Amino acid sequence: MTEVRFTVNGAAQCAEVEPRLTLADMLREECGLTGTHLGCEHGVCGACTVLMDGLPVRGCLVFGVQAEGADIRTVEGLAAPDGTLNVLQRAFQAQHGLQCGFCTPGFLMLATWMLEQPGGVDEARLRDVLASNLCRCTGYQNILAAVRAAAQEMGVWKG
Amino acid sequence: MNWVGRRLPRSEDPPLLRGEGRYVPDIAIGARVVRFLRSPVASGRITALRPPAEMPPGCLFVTGADLAEVQPIKPGLRRFNYRAVEQPVLPIERVHFVGQAIAAIVAPGAALAEDLLEACELDIAAEDPVIGFDAALAPDAALVHPIAPGNVAVEGELRPEAFAETLASAAHMVEFAFRSGRQSAMPLEGRGGVAEYDRATGRIRLSASAQMPHQLRTGIAQLLGMPEADLQVIAPDVGGGFGQKMALFPEYPVLVWLARKHRGRFAWVEDRNENLIASAHSRDQRHVLRAGFDAEGRLLALEADILADVGAFSVFPTTCAVEPLMALAEYPGPYKVPAYAVRTRGVLTHTCPMAPYRGVSRPVITFGIERVMDRAAAALGLAPDEIRRRNLHDVFPARSATGMVLDEASYIQALDEAVHILDIPAFRARQAAARAQGRYLGLGLSVFNERTGYGTPAFAARSMDVVPGYEVVDIAMLPSGEVEARIGSSPHGQGLRTTLSQIIADRLGLDPGHIRIIHGDTDRTPYGWGSFASRSLVIGGGACQVAADKLADKLRRGAARLLQCEPSDVTLRDGNAVAGAASMPIAELARLAHQRSELLSDAIGFNLAETGQYDPGGTFSNACHAAIVEVEAETGHVRVERYLVVEDAGRIINPMIADGQVQGGVAQGIANALFEEVIYAPDGTPLTGTLADYTPPTCAEIPEIEIHHLETISDATITGAKGLGEGGSIGAPAAIANAISDALSPFGVDVAEFPATPPRIRALVRGRAPRA
Ligand code: FES
Ligand code: FES
């Protein structure tokens, strides 16, 4: 067992984990943050996407121990503490960007990262980045529409 | 205020968006971890099966021998030629496909369970497996199951008198032999369950990622010989199903058995590899069609020879007949045909069993008939839309070739609308200009109808032992005036909580926010069939409407008593019961009905609860899909440039959700047409066990999908709504294949196998020079 200290959504965390435990499993099982989902556990689907020190990572391809000292952001950190949805989450609801919701946390974190990058987002960039993740339900159109709408509302859309 | 027809945002969304959904893997945390030892060979005799030499404390090893009292899974069909293949929950003697669960390991944690799995001792005397139609149907083929001679598990045949003469008399004959690749529904969340023993009551609660919780409960209780009342099944948030999660998989009775025997909490969450090789597949079919047309392009006779690979077992409750019999029943879709002869066979092989998947056989039959229409059009010198127009049913109600009633629909109007939107002459000019530059564009049409919302009569005709169909809804108004509706349907992404609340809101004059839909819990919902077959909005929605109307009557009777008028004078709207100038809040009426019953009980009794039931015969929605593709002849790459859907699903309850269903269905259909295929090696080893080998499309491959709605209201359903959950998947493979074929027409080749992957397209054009 190895001790790992890191922050999740701004709160300090400490976990005792086996070195082979993935970051996604550590977040789910040790931190109780079950919003991060596992769709393949081999790096393809992106359902497990979280932000680690400002970059999107596949939570299933990173070991928990690699998070030592890292700043992690997960889907649970997006809404306000009272549950009020943020711009991106609201756009997903308004544009029907989710059906079963299983892929949704991964897409939300990926899009959160993209929208925070300097330089803004255009159509090509939108498709290019969101093609990292799989959704089986929506056919993607409304996910793209939701992120586009959020980018517009945030003033970073360069359509 | 009318709520039906509005793009109401989904009430399901906020918790899912906050990461607060509760899926099975979330409920599994802290339970004892179950992992299954799976067969590495396709066929053989188990000669040794032993636990790891060292089993740490708290660990268990469970084999078929431990489950001696548990009955095998044996789905029934009352047909003389159905071979009722049994599947032992865990086999003792033989294995039948790679991935079949043989034993279970239980450990306190996942990593230890997986370590132990690798240390189990398993020896299987491997035998040559039966893989593929040719091997299975060879005269000297080994039998997958001795009770199924010739490896045929189910068979069906229709042949009207003098069929051969009618076919022979046709001016033009089109023959088309084609193959549909095996596909996986691949919900993003795999299967999984958590079974928990409640020491206070002795009951088991099974939370499972399932589409039919009540069937799972009944089925498991029967297998285990336990009191059904001791089992509660919950379908919590479910991460997609598409048919795959209808089945009673063997892993679930093992979990319940463990929880009962060891009085604890046991969880199994499959990984993607298990999902791809051992859950359920679909669509592995081969059809040979012979279609006779008259000189004007009218279809006179159609003969179909259908083979459907059903894998090694039959799934409960739908049975392995679901694909072969659906294909038999529904050719030739929306087209008139005076004479139809068909033979269909469900063929057993040493591969993963088949379950229904979005569209069931209809993506395959639509591919078949739509390719035939294009081939016939080319032979007769007709435009693809014109030959369809000449053959589509246009007088309703019509009878299909197999006697199904086709209710009011818009087959020709949908086609005309699509043709109008597409501007085909402009496309042909663009296509010609592109060809001159060595670029190959093509346009493909796909017209189909989709049988949806069919109740008990339709399923009874299939002679299943378990006949699904009806839905029951229990509705009650609480003293606060809020409404609870308990439904037997079991949504898993379709947004039923929202759409059903819209239907009920209109009937009761309430805001949908005051209506709770309760589902997916056998303790809290009436017995029902779950969500599949594009049925829930039609049948569950119909039952909601019936229940709400009865409740509305009761409310009107109560209000009439208090407002001193006739019930027929009362209308319910905007939260009030109104009679002329007098009115009262419905919430106040609800409070009085419960807490001052002496004022009302002789008019309405002692509750505001009603039950609605609905069991329709079925209704056909319809659509015309059109795809424009560009094919790169050298690489075989296909780019979908445009995708159009003109869809008629009757009354649309929530256009936003309806479009989402169409978009998601089309994406799966495009995946079926171009990208996804489950592949087995000749020795029965699955070669597509990861998402790097089995390749669902991303947003880079799926185009914008343009959707136009027609709204033909038939009297086949009480809400006017027809189902549309599967149509997207049904239409897309044909539209894409026809578009590719149109693009490649200068090479004199067309598509007869899907998915039309780059290697297959390169093989088609190899060695051929395009005609100018
Ligand atoms: S679960 Fe990590 S990429 Fe699929
Ligand atoms: S909403 Fe179901 S996988 Fe994306």
mmCIF file of C-alpha atoms in Angstrom, chain B residues 224-371:
data_model
loop_
_atom_site.group_PDB
_atom_site.id
_atom_site.type_symbol
_atom_site.label_atom_id
_atom_site.label_comp_id
_atom_site.label_asym_id
_atom_site.label_seq_id
_atom_site.Cartn_x
_atom_site.Cartn_y
_atom_site.Cartn_z
ATOM 1 C CA LEU B 224 -33.324 -20.833 -8.229
ATOM 2 C CA GLY B 225 -36.612 -22.275 -7.006
ATOM 3 C CA MET B 226 -36.885 -19.415 -4.525
ATOM 4 C CA PRO B 227 -40.015 -17.488 -3.574
ATOM 5 C CA GLU B 228 -40.423 -14.734 -6.127
ATOM 6 C CA ALA B 229 -41.600 -12.423 -3.360
ATOM 7 C CA ASP B 230 -38.178 -12.786 -1.742
ATOM 8 C CA LEU B 231 -36.485 -11.168 -4.709
ATOM 9 C CA GLN B 232 -36.544 -7.481 -5.502
ATOM 10 C CA VAL B 233 -34.963 -6.401 -8.776
ATOM 11 C CA ILE B 234 -33.947 -2.819 -9.337
ATOM 12 C CA ALA B 235 -32.780 -1.317 -12.591
ATOM 13 C CA PRO B 236 -31.067 1.850 -11.351
ATOM 14 C CA ASP B 237 -29.571 4.333 -13.817
ATOM 15 C CA VAL B 238 -28.708 2.158 -16.776
ATOM 16 C CA GLY B 239 -25.977 3.209 -19.181
ATOM 17 C CA GLY B 240 -27.701 2.179 -22.388
ATOM 18 C CA GLY B 241 -29.090 -1.164 -23.425
ATOM 19 C CA PHE B 242 -30.372 -1.200 -27.020
ATOM 20 C CA GLY B 243 -31.741 -4.714 -26.491
ATOM 21 C CA GLN B 244 -28.618 -6.317 -25.106
ATOM 22 C CA LYS B 245 -29.814 -5.907 -21.525
ATOM 23 C CA MET B 246 -33.149 -7.666 -22.040
ATOM 24 C CA ALA B 247 -31.662 -11.086 -21.483
ATOM 25 C CA LEU B 248 -31.449 -13.128 -18.320
ATOM 26 C CA PHE B 249 -27.717 -13.717 -18.400
ATOM 27 C CA PRO B 250 -26.309 -16.610 -16.320
ATOM 28 C CA GLU B 251 -24.217 -14.261 -14.212
ATOM 29 C CA TYR B 252 -27.328 -12.840 -12.504
ATOM 30 C CA PRO B 253 -28.647 -16.066 -10.954
ATOM 31 C CA VAL B 254 -25.116 -16.742 -9.687
ATOM 32 C CA LEU B 255 -25.130 -13.402 -7.879
ATOM 33 C CA VAL B 256 -28.517 -14.059 -6.299
ATOM 34 C CA TRP B 257 -27.462 -17.573 -5.336
ATOM 35 C CA LEU B 258 -24.331 -16.198 -3.648
ATOM 36 C CA ALA B 259 -26.256 -13.540 -1.759
ATOM 37 C CA ARG B 260 -28.763 -16.092 -0.469
ATOM 38 C CA LYS B 261 -26.274 -18.761 0.455
ATOM 39 C CA HIS B 262 -23.665 -16.508 2.010
ATOM 40 C CA ARG B 263 -26.061 -13.867 3.344
ATOM 41 C CA GLY B 264 -24.005 -10.993 1.992
ATOM 42 C CA ARG B 265 -23.570 -8.429 -0.751
ATOM 43 C CA PHE B 266 -21.981 -9.567 -4.005
ATOM 44 C CA ALA B 267 -21.217 -7.513 -7.096
ATOM 45 C CA TRP B 268 -20.203 -8.328 -10.619
ATOM 46 C CA VAL B 269 -19.401 -5.548 -13.077
ATOM 47 C CA GLU B 270 -18.235 -6.823 -16.408
ATOM 48 C CA ASP B 271 -15.318 -5.318 -18.274
ATOM 49 C CA ARG B 272 -15.437 -4.318 -21.913
ATOM 50 C CA ASN B 273 -13.845 -7.534 -23.067
ATOM 51 C CA GLU B 274 -16.572 -9.573 -21.362
ATOM 52 C CA ASN B 275 -19.173 -7.303 -22.882
ATOM 53 C CA LEU B 276 -17.791 -7.771 -26.371
ATOM 54 C CA ILE B 277 -17.274 -11.526 -26.269
ATOM 55 C CA ALA B 278 -19.755 -12.855 -23.734
ATOM 56 C CA SER B 279 -22.844 -10.677 -23.413
ATOM 57 C CA ALA B 280 -24.840 -10.999 -26.634
ATOM 58 C CA HIS B 281 -24.384 -10.288 -30.314
ATOM 59 C CA SER B 282 -26.762 -9.780 -33.209
ATOM 60 C CA ARG B 283 -27.303 -9.394 -36.955
ATOM 61 C CA ASP B 284 -25.073 -12.235 -38.165
ATOM 62 C CA GLN B 285 -27.214 -13.150 -41.170
ATOM 63 C CA ARG B 286 -27.062 -14.283 -44.755
ATOM 64 C CA HIS B 287 -30.008 -13.811 -47.107
ATOM 65 C CA VAL B 288 -30.628 -14.833 -50.674
ATOM 66 C CA LEU B 289 -33.420 -12.899 -52.367
ATOM 67 C CA ARG B 290 -35.098 -13.508 -55.700
ATOM 68 C CA ALA B 291 -37.475 -10.777 -56.737
ATOM 69 C CA GLY B 292 -39.657 -10.818 -59.819
ATOM 70 C CA PHE B 293 -40.801 -7.492 -61.287
ATOM 71 C CA ASP B 294 -43.196 -6.793 -64.126
ATOM 72 C CA ALA B 295 -42.168 -4.650 -67.090
ATOM 73 C CA GLU B 296 -43.228 -1.472 -65.267
ATOM 74 C CA GLY B 297 -41.144 -2.263 -62.224
ATOM 75 C CA ARG B 298 -43.864 -3.635 -59.959
ATOM 76 C CA LEU B 299 -42.788 -6.305 -57.549
ATOM 77 C CA LEU B 300 -44.787 -9.454 -58.296
ATOM 78 C CA ALA B 301 -43.072 -12.059 -56.214
ATOM 79 C CA LEU B 302 -40.354 -12.210 -53.615
ATOM 80 C CA GLU B 303 -38.536 -15.273 -52.390
ATOM 81 C CA ALA B 304 -36.242 -15.084 -49.370
ATOM 82 C CA ASP B 305 -33.903 -17.680 -47.973
ATOM 83 C CA ILE B 306 -32.725 -16.452 -44.572
ATOM 84 C CA LEU B 307 -29.986 -17.771 -42.353
ATOM 85 C CA ALA B 308 -29.468 -16.231 -38.922
ATOM 86 C CA ASP B 309 -26.571 -17.364 -36.755
ATOM 87 C CA VAL B 310 -28.029 -17.633 -33.264
ATOM 88 C CA GLY B 311 -24.816 -18.546 -31.475
ATOM 89 C CA ALA B 312 -24.589 -21.342 -28.958
ATOM 90 C CA PHE B 313 -27.702 -20.804 -26.827
ATOM 91 C CA SER B 314 -31.134 -19.229 -26.749
ATOM 92 C CA VAL B 315 -31.586 -16.189 -24.532
ATOM 93 C CA PHE B 316 -34.426 -15.804 -22.051
ATOM 94 C CA PRO B 317 -37.083 -14.558 -22.549
ATOM 95 C CA THR B 318 -36.959 -13.638 -26.239
ATOM 96 C CA THR B 319 -35.441 -16.957 -27.456
ATOM 97 C CA CYS B 320 -33.054 -17.432 -30.346
ATOM 98 C CA ALA B 321 -35.996 -17.229 -32.749
ATOM 99 C CA VAL B 322 -36.279 -13.481 -32.388
ATOM 100 C CA GLU B 323 -34.029 -12.654 -35.342
ATOM 101 C CA PRO B 324 -34.935 -15.401 -37.821
ATOM 102 C CA LEU B 325 -38.696 -15.083 -37.234
ATOM 103 C CA MET B 326 -38.667 -11.291 -37.331
ATOM 104 C CA ALA B 327 -36.937 -11.476 -40.712
ATOM 105 C CA LEU B 328 -39.517 -13.944 -41.970
ATOM 106 C CA ALA B 329 -42.444 -11.841 -40.780
ATOM 107 C CA GLU B 330 -41.407 -8.442 -42.038
ATOM 108 C CA TYR B 331 -40.110 -8.799 -45.607
ATOM 109 C CA PRO B 332 -40.673 -6.782 -47.776
ATOM 110 C CA GLY B 333 -41.319 -3.915 -45.376
ATOM 111 C CA PRO B 334 -43.476 -1.121 -46.793
ATOM 112 C CA TYR B 335 -43.821 -2.609 -50.270
ATOM 113 C CA LYS B 336 -46.736 -4.406 -51.853
ATOM 114 C CA VAL B 337 -45.987 -7.912 -52.973
ATOM 115 C CA PRO B 338 -48.654 -10.259 -54.294
ATOM 116 C CA ALA B 339 -46.619 -13.404 -53.662
ATOM 117 C CA TYR B 340 -44.057 -13.971 -50.913
ATOM 118 C CA ALA B 341 -42.245 -17.196 -50.165
ATOM 119 C CA VAL B 342 -39.699 -17.477 -47.402
ATOM 120 C CA ARG B 343 -37.619 -19.977 -45.543
ATOM 121 C CA THR B 344 -35.768 -18.931 -42.430
ATOM 122 C CA ARG B 345 -33.439 -20.876 -40.204
ATOM 123 C CA GLY B 346 -31.788 -20.047 -36.913
ATOM 124 C CA VAL B 347 -28.420 -21.752 -36.989
ATOM 125 C CA LEU B 348 -26.470 -22.837 -33.920
ATOM 126 C CA THR B 349 -22.717 -22.250 -33.801
ATOM 127 C CA HIS B 350 -20.042 -22.233 -31.103
ATOM 128 C CA THR B 351 -20.243 -18.477 -30.670
ATOM 129 C CA CYS B 352 -21.733 -15.969 -28.264
ATOM 130 C CA PRO B 353 -25.567 -16.120 -28.231
ATOM 131 C CA MET B 354 -27.711 -13.559 -29.975
ATOM 132 C CA ALA B 355 -30.064 -11.118 -28.321
ATOM 133 C CA PRO B 356 -32.291 -8.472 -29.811
ATOM 134 C CA TYR B 357 -30.464 -5.315 -30.818
ATOM 135 C CA ARG B 358 -32.111 -2.059 -31.901
ATOM 136 C CA GLY B 359 -34.057 -2.903 -35.026
ATOM 137 C CA VAL B 360 -33.634 -6.678 -34.592
ATOM 138 C CA SER B 361 -33.602 -8.134 -38.126
ATOM 139 C CA ARG B 362 -35.061 -5.079 -39.786
ATOM 140 C CA PRO B 363 -31.764 -3.343 -40.576
ATOM 141 C CA VAL B 364 -30.927 -6.541 -42.456
ATOM 142 C CA ILE B 365 -34.196 -6.976 -44.340
ATOM 143 C CA THR B 366 -34.284 -3.277 -45.158
ATOM 144 C CA PHE B 367 -30.778 -3.605 -46.548
ATOM 145 C CA GLY B 368 -31.957 -6.575 -48.627
ATOM 146 C CA ILE B 369 -35.128 -5.129 -50.104
ATOM 147 C CA GLU B 370 -33.660 -1.669 -50.614
ATOM 148 C CA ARG B 371 -30.668 -3.031 -52.498
#
